[in-house]
PDB file of C-alpha atoms and ligand atoms in Angstrom:
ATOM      1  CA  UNK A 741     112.205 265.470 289.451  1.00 63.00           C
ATOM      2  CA  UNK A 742     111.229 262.185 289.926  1.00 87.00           C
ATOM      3  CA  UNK A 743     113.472 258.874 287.809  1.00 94.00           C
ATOM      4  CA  UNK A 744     113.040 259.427 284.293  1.00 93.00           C
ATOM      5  CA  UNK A 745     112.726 256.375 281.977  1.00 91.00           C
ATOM      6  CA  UNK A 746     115.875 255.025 280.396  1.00 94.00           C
ATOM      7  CA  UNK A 747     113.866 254.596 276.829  1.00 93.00           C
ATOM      8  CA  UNK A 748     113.203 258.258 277.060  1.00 93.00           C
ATOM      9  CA  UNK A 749     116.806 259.445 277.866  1.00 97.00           C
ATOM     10  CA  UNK A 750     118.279 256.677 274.985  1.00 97.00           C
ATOM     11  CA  UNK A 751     115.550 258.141 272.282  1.00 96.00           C
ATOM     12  CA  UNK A 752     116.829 261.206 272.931  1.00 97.00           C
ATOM     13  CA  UNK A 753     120.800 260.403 272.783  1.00 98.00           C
ATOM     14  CA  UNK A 754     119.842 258.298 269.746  1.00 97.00           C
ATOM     15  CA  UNK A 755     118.399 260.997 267.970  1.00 97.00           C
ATOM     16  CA  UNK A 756     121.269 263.552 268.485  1.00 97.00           C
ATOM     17  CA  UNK A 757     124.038 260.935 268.363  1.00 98.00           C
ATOM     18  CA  UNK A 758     125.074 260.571 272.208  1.00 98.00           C
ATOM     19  CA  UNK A 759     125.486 258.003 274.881  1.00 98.00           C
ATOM     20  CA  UNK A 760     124.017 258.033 278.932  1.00 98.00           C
ATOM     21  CA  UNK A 761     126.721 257.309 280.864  1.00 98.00           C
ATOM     22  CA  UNK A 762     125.214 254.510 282.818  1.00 98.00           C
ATOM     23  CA  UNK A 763     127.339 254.490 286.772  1.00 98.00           C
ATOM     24  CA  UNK A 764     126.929 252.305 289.243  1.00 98.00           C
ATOM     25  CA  UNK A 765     126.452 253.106 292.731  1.00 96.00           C
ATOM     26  CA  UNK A 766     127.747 251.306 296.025  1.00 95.00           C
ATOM     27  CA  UNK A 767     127.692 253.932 298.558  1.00 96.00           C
ATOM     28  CA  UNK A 768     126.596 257.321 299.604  1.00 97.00           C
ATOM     29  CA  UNK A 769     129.947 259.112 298.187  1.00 98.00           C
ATOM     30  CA  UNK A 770     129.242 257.354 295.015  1.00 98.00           C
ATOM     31  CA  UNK A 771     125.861 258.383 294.224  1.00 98.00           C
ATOM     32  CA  UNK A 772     126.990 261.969 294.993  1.00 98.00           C
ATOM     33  CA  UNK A 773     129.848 262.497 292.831  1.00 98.00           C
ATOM     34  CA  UNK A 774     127.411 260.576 290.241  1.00 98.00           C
ATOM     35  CA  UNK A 775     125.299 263.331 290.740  1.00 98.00           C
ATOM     36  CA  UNK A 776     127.702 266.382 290.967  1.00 98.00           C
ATOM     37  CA  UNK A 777     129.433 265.218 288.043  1.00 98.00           C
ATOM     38  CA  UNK A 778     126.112 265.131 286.041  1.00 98.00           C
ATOM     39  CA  UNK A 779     125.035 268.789 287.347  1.00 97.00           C
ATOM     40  CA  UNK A 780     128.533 270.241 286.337  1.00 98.00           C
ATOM     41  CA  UNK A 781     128.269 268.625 282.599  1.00 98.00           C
ATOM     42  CA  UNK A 782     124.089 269.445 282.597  1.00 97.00           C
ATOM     43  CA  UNK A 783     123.780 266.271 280.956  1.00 98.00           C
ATOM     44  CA  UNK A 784     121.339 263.554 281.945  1.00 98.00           C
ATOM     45  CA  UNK A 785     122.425 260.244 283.781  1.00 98.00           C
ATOM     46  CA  UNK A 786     121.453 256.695 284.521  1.00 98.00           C
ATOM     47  CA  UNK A 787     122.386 255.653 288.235  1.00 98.00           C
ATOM     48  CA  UNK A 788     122.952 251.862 288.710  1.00 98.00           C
ATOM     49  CA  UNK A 789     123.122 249.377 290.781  1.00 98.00           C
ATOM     50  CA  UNK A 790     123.991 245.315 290.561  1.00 98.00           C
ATOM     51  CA  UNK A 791     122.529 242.242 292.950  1.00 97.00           C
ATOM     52  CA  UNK A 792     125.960 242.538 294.800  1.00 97.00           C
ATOM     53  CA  UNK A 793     125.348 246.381 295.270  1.00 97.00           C
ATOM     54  CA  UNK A 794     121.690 246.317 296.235  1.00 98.00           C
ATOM     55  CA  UNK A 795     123.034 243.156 298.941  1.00 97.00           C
ATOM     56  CA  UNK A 796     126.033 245.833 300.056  1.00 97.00           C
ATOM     57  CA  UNK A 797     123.330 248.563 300.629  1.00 96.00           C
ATOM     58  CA  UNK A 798     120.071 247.128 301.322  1.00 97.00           C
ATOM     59  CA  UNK A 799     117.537 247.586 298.065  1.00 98.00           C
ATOM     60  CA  UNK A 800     115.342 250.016 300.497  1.00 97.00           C
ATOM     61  CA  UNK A 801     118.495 252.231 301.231  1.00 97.00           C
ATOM     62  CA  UNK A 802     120.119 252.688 297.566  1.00 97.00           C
ATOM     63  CA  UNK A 803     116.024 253.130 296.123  1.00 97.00           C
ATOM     64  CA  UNK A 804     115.591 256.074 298.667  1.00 97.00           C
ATOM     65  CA  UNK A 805     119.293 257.531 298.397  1.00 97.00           C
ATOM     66  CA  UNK A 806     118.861 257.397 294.591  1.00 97.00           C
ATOM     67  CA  UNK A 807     115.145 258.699 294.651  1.00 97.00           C
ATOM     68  CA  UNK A 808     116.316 261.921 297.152  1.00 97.00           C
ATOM     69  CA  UNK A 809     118.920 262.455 294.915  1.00 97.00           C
ATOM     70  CA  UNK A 810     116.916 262.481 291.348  1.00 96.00           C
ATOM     71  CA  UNK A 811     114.488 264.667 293.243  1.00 96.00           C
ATOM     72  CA  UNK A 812     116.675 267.126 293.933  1.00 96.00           C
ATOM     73  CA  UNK A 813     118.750 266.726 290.800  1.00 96.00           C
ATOM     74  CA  UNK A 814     118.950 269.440 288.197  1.00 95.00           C
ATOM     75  CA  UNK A 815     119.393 267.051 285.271  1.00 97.00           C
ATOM     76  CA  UNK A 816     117.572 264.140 284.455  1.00 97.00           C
ATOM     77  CA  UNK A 817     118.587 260.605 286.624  1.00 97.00           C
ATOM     78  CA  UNK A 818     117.389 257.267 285.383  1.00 97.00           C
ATOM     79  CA  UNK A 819     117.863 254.250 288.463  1.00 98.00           C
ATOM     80  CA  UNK A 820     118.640 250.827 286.759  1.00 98.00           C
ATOM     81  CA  UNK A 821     119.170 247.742 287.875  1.00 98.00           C
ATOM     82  CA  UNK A 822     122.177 246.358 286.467  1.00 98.00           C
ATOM     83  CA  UNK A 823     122.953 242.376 285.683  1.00 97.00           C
ATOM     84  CA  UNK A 824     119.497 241.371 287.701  1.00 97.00           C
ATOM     85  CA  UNK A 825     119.423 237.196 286.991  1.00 96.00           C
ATOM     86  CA  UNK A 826     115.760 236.406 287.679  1.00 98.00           C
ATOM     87  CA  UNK A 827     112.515 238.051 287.409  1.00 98.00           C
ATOM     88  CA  UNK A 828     112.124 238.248 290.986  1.00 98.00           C
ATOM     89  CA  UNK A 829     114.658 240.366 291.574  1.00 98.00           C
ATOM     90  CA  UNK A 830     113.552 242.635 288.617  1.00 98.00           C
ATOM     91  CA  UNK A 831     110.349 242.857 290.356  1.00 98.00           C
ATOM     92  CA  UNK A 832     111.613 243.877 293.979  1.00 98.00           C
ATOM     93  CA  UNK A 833     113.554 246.799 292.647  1.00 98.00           C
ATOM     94  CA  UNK A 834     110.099 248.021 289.974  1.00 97.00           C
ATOM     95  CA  UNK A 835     108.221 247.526 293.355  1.00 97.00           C
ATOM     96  CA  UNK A 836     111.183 249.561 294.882  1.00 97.00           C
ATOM     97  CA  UNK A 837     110.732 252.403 292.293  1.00 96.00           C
ATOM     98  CA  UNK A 838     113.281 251.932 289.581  1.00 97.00           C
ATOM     99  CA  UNK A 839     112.546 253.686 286.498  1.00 95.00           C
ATOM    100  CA  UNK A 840     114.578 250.774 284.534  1.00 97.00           C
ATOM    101  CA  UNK A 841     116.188 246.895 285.295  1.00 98.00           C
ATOM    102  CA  UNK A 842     118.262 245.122 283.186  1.00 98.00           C
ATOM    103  CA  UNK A 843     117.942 240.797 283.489  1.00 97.00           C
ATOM    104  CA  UNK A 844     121.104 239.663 282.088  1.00 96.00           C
ATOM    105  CA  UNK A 845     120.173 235.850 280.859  1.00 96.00           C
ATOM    106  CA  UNK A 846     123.001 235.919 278.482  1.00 95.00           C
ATOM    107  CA  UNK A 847     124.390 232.547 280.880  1.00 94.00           C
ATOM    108  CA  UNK A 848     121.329 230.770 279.951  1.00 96.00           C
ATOM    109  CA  UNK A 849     120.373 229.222 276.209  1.00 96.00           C
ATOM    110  CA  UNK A 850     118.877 231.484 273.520  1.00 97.00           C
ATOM    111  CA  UNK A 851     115.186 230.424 274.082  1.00 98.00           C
ATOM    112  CA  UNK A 852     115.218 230.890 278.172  1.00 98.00           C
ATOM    113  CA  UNK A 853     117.234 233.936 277.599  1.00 98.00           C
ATOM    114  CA  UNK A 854     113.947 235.615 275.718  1.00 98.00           C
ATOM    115  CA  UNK A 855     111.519 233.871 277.392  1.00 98.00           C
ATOM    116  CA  UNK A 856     112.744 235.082 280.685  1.00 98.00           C
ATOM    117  CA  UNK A 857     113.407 238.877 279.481  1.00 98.00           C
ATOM    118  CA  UNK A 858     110.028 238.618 277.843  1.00 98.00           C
ATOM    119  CA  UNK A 859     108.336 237.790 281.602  1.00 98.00           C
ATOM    120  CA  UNK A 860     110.006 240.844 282.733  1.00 98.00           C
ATOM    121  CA  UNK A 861     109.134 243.265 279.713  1.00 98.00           C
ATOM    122  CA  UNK A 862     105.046 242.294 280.321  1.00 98.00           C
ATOM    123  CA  UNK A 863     105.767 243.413 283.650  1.00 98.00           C
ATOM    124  CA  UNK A 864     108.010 246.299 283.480  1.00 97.00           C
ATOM    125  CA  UNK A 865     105.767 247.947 280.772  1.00 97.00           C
ATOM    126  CA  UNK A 866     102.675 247.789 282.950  1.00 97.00           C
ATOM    127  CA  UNK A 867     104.515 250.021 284.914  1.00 96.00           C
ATOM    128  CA  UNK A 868     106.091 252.398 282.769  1.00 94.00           C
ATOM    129  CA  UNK A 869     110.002 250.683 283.713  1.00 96.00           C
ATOM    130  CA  UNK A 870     112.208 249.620 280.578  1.00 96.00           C
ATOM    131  CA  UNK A 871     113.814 246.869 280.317  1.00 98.00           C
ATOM    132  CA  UNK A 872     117.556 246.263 279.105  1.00 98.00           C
ATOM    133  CA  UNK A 873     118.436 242.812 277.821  1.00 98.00           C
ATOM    134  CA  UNK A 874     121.713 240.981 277.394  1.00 97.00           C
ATOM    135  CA  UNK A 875     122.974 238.550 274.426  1.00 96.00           C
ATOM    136  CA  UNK A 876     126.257 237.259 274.148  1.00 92.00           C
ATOM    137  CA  UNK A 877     128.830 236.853 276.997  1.00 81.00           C
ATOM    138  CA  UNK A 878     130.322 239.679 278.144  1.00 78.00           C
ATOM    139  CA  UNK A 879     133.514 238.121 280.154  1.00 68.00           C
ATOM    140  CA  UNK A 880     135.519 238.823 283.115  1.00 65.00           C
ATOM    141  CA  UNK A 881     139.174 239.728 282.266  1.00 52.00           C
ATOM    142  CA  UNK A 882     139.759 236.303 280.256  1.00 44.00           C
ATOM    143  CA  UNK A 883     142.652 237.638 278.071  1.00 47.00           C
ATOM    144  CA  UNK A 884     143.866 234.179 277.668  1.00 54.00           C
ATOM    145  CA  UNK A 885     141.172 233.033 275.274  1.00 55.00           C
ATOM    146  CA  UNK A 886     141.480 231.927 271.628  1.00 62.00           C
ATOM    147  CA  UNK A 887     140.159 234.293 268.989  1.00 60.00           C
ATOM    148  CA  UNK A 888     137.883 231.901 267.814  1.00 61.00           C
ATOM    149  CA  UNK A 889     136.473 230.947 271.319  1.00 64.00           C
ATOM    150  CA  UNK A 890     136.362 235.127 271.919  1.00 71.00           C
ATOM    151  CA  UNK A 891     134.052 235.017 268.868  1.00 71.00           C
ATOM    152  CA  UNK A 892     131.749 232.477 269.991  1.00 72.00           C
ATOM    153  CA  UNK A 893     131.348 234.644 273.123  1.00 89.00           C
ATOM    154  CA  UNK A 894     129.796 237.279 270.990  1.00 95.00           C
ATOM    155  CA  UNK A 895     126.855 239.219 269.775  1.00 97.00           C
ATOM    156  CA  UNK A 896     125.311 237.309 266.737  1.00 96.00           C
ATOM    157  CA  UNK A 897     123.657 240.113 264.497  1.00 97.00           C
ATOM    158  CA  UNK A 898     121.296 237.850 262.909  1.00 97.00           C
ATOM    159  CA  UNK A 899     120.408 236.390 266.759  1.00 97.00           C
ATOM    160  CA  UNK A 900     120.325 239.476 268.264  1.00 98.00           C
ATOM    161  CA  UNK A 901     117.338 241.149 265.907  1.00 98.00           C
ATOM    162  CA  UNK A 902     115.618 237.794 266.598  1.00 98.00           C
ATOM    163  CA  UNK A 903     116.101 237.798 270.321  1.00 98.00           C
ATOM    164  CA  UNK A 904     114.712 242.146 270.430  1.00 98.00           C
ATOM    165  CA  UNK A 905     111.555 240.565 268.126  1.00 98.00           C
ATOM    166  CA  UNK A 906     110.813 237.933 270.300  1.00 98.00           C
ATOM    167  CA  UNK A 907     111.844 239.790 273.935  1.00 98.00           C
ATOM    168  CA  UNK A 908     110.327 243.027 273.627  1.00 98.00           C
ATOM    169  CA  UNK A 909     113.832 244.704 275.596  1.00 98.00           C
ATOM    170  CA  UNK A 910     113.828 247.474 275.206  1.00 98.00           C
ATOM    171  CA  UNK A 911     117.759 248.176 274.898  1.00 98.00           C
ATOM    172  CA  UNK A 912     120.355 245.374 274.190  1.00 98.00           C
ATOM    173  CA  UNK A 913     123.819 244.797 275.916  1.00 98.00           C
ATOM    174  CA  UNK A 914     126.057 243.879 273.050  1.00 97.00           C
ATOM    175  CA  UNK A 915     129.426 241.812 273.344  1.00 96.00           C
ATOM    176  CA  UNK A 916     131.776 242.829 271.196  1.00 96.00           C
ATOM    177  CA  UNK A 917     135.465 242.713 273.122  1.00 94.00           C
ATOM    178  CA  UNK A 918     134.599 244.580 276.057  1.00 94.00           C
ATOM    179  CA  UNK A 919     135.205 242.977 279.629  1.00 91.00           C
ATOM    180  CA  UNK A 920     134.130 244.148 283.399  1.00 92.00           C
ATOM    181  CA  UNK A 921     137.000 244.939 285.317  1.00 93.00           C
ATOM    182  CA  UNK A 922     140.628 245.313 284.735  1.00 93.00           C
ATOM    183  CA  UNK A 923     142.203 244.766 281.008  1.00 93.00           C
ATOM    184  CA  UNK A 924     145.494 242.830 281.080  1.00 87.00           C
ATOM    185  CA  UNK A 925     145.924 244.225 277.543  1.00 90.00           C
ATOM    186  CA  UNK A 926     144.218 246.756 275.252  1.00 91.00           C
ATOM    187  CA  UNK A 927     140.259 245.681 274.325  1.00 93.00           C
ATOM    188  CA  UNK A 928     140.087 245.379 270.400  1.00 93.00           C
ATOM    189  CA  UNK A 929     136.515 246.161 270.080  1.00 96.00           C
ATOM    190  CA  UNK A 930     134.549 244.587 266.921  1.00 97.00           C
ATOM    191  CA  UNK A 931     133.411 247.671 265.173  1.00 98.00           C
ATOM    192  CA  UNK A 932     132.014 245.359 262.050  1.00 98.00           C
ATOM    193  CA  UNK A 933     130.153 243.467 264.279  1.00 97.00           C
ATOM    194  CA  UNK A 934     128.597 246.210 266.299  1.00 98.00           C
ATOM    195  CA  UNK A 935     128.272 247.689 263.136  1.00 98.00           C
ATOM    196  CA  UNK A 936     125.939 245.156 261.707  1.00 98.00           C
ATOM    197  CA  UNK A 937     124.094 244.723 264.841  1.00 98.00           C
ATOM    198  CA  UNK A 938     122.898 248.361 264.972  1.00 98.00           C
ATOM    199  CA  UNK A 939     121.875 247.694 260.812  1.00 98.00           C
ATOM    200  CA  UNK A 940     119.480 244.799 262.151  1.00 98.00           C
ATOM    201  CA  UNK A 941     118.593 245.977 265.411  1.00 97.00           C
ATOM    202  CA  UNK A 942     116.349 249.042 265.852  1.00 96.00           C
ATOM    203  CA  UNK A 943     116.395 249.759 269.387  1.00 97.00           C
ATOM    204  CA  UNK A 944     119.038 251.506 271.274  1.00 98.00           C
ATOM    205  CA  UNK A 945     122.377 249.317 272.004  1.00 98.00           C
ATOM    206  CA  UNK A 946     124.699 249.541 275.545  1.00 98.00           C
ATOM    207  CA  UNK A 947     128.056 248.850 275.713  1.00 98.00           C
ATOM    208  CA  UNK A 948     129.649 247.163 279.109  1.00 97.00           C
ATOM    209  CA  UNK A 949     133.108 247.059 280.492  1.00 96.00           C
ATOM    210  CA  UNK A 950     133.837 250.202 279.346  1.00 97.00           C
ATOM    211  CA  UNK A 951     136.976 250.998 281.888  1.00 97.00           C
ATOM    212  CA  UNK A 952     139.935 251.130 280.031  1.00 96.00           C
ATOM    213  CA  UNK A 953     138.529 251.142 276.633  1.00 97.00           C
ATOM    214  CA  UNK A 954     140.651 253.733 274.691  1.00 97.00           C
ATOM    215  CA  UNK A 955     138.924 257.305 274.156  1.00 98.00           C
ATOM    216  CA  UNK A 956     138.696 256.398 270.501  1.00 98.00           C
ATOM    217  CA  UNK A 957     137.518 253.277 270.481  1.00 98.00           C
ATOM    218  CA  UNK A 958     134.781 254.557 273.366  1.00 98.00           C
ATOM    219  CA  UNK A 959     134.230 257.873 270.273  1.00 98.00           C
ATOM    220  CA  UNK A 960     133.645 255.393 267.327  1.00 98.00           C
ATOM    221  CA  UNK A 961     131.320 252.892 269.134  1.00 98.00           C
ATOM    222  CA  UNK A 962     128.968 255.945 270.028  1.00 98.00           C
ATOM    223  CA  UNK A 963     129.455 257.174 266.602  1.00 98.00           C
ATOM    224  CA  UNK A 964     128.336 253.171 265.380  1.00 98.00           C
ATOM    225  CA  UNK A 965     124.801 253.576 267.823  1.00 97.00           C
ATOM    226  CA  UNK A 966     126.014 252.781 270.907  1.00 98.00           C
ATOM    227  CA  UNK A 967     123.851 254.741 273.480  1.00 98.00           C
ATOM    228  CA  UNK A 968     124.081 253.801 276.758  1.00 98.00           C
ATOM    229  CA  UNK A 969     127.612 253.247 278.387  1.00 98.00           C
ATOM    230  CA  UNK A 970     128.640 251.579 281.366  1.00 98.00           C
ATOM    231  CA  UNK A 971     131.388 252.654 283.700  1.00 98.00           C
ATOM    232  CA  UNK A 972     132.205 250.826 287.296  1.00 98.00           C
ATOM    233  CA  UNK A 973     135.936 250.057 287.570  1.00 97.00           C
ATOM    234  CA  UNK A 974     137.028 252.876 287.168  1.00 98.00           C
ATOM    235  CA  UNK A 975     134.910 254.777 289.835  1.00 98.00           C
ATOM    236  CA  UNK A 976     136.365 252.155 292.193  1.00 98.00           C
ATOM    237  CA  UNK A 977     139.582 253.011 291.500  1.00 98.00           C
ATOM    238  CA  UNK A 978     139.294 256.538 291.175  1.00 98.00           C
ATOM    239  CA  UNK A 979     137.849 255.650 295.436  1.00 98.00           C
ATOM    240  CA  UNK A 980     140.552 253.189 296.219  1.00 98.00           C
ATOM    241  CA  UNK A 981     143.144 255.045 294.884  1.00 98.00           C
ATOM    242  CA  UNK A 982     142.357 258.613 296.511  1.00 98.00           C
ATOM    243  CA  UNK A 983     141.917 256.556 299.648  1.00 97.00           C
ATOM    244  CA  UNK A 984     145.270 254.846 299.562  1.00 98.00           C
ATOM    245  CA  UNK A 985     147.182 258.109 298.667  1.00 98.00           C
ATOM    246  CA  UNK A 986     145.603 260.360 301.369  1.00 98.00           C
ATOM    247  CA  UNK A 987     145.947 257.416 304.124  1.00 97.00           C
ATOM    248  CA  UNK A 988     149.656 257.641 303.471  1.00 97.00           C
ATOM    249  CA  UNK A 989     150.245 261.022 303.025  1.00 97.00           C
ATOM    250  CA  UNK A 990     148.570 261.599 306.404  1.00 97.00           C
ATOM    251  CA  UNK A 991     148.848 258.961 309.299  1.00 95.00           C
ATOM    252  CA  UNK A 992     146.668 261.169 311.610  1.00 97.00           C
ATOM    253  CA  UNK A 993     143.582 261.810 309.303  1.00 97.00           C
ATOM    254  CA  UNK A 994     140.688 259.798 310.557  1.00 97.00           C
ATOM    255  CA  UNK A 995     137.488 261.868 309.665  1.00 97.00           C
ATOM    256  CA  UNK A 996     135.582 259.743 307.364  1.00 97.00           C
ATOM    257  CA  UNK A 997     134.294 262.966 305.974  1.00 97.00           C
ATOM    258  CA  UNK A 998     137.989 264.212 304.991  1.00 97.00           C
ATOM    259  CA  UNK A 999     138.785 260.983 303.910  1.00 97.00           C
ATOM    260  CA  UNK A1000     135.111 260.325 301.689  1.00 98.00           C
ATOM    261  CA  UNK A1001     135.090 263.623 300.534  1.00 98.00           C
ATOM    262  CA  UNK A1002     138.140 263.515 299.135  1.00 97.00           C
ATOM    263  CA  UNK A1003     137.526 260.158 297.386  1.00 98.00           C
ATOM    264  CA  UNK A1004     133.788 261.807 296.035  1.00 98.00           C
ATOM    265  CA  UNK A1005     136.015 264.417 294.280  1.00 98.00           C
ATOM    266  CA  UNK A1006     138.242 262.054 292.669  1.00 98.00           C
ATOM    267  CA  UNK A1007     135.365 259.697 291.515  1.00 98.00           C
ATOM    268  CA  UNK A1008     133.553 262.882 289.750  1.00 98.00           C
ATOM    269  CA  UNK A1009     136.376 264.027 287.797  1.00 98.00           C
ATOM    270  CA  UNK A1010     136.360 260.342 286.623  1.00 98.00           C
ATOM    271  CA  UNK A1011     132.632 260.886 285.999  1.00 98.00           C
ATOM    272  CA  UNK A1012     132.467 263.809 284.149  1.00 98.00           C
ATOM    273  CA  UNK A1013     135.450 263.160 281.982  1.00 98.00           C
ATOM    274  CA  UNK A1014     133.189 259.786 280.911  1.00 98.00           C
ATOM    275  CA  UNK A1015     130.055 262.056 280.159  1.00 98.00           C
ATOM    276  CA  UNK A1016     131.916 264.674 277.986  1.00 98.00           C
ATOM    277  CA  UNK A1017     133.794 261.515 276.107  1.00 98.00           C
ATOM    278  CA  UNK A1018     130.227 260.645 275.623  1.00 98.00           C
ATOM    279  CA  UNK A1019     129.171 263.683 273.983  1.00 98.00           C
ATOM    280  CA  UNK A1020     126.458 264.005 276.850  1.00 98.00           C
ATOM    281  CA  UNK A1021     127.356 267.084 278.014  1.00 98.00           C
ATOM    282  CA  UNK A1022     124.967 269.890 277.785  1.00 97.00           C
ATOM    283  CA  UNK A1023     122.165 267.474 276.924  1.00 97.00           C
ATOM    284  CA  UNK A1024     120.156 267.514 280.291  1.00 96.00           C
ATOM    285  CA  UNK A1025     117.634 269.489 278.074  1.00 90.00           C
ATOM    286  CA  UNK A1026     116.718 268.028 275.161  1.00 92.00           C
ATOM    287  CA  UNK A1027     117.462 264.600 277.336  1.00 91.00           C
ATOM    288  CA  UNK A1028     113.748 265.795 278.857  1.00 75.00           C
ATOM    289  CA  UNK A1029     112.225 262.277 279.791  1.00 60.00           C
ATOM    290  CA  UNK A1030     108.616 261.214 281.478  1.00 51.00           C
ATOM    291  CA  UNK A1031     108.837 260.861 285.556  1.00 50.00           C
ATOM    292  CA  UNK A1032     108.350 257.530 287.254  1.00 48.00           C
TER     293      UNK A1032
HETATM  294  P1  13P B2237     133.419 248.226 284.095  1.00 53.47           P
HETATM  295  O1  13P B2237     133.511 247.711 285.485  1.00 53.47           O
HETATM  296  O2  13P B2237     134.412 247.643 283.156  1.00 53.47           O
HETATM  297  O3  13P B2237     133.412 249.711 284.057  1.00 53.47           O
HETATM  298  O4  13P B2237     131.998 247.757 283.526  1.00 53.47           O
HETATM  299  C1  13P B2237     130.846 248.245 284.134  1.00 53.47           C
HETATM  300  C2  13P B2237     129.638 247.528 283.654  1.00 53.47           C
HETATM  301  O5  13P B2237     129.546 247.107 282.533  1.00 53.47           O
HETATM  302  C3  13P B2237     128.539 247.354 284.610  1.00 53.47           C
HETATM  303  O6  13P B2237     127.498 246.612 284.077  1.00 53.47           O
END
């Protein structure tokens, strides 16, 4: 099958009370244990990849690496563009064939932050791709903050049914405690405020930073409309860490396909743990989706 759309695969999660597991891809061995991990769960999945990923790969290599593999997927595979900053680069990867890009504006003021998602969306339609917007600041690991400066950082419920009106996105990023990377401490996540978003927002909502969020608090956000999750760290550590422990349990392995392969299993146990937390297991079905 060709990409599916990412509105089609969140309609469908929203309507039976799941989330996508959205992963991003560097490499090769990433993509694959995406893919693996997807087949063993028969649940559908949204492959990703940031400005720093497509730069690592080359935007030609990751489109056809991601394209063989939805082809030859037994489960439905979304490609997204994840974080994109301008709407050229949201063009070069719908030209490239994603079925989805995200442009993350949430750095710039309110106004730009629409106008520039809204440039996008009367593109991306056109051509069938949806579009995944961002308000509020979703940090880095900046555990040192005041509460009160953590709050400013925030989704706005009020601001964020504006901003869908007047964008057209056709999911929103929320910020409500989550961070990319590593935590220093446990996320608190703002379940009132993600609560009141999904009351004034009607389309569906994506949580970032979602390494190292407890199980629970992961459960209760998807039970509160969350729909499409995002997972990267902890792939990369899953890699890193399955690399470091076979390199010194063996000083004479040097086959990069011993020494990959064993990293690809790692990073899809990570993967399909994520999807059943998710409740998309089993879903590749009723998931269905429109090919790009
Ligand atoms: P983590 O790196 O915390 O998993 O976040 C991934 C993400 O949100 C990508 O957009």
């Amino acid at each position: 099958m060709a990409f599916v759309a990412v509105s089609d695969l969140l309609r469908a999660a929203d309507a039976d009370g799941y989330a996508v597991g959205a992963f991003n891809l560097n490499n090769l061995e990433i993509l694959q244990a995406i893919i693996a991990a997807a087949e063993a769960e028969q649940a559908p999945v949204i492959i990703q990849a940031t400005q720093g990923g497509i730069k690592y790969g080359g935007l030609d290599y990751i489109a056809a690496m991601a394209r063989v593999a939805a082809e030859e997927a037994r489960v439905p595979v979304a490609l997204n563009l994840d974080h994109g900053t301008s709407f050229e680069q949201a063009v070069r990867c719908i030209k490239a064939g994603f079925s989805a890009v995200m442009v993350d504006g949430s750095k710039l003021p309110f106004d730009e932050n629409a106008a520039l998602v809204k440039k996008v969306v009367d593109v991306a339609h056109a051509v069938g791709v949806s579009v995944e917007a961002e308000l509020g600041k979703i940090g880095g690991t900046e555990d040192n903050i005041t509460v009160s400066q953590r709050e400013a950082l925030m989704t706005d419920p009020e601001e964020a049914a504006e901003f869908v009106a007047r964008s057209g996105a056709d999911a929103l990023a929320v910020s409500i405690g989550t961070a990319h990377g590593v935590y220093q401490g446990e996320p608190k996540l703002d379940f009132a405020r993600l609560q009141e978003i999904a009351r004034a927002v009607s389309i569906p909502l994506v949580l970032h930073g979602a390494s190292g969020v407890p199980d629970g608090s992961i459960r209760e956000a998807v039970r509160l409309g969350i729909r499409k999750i995002n997972i990267d760290t902890e792939i990369r550590l899953a890699f890193a860490g399955s690399l470091r422990e076979l390199l010194a349990r063996d000083a004479g392995v040097y086959d990069p396909r011993e020494i990959l392969g064993t990293a690809r299993e790692a990073m899809q146990k990570v993967v399909q743990e994520k999807i059943r937390l998710f409740g998309a297991s089993g879903k590749a079905r009723s998931a269905g989706g429109a090919g790009r």
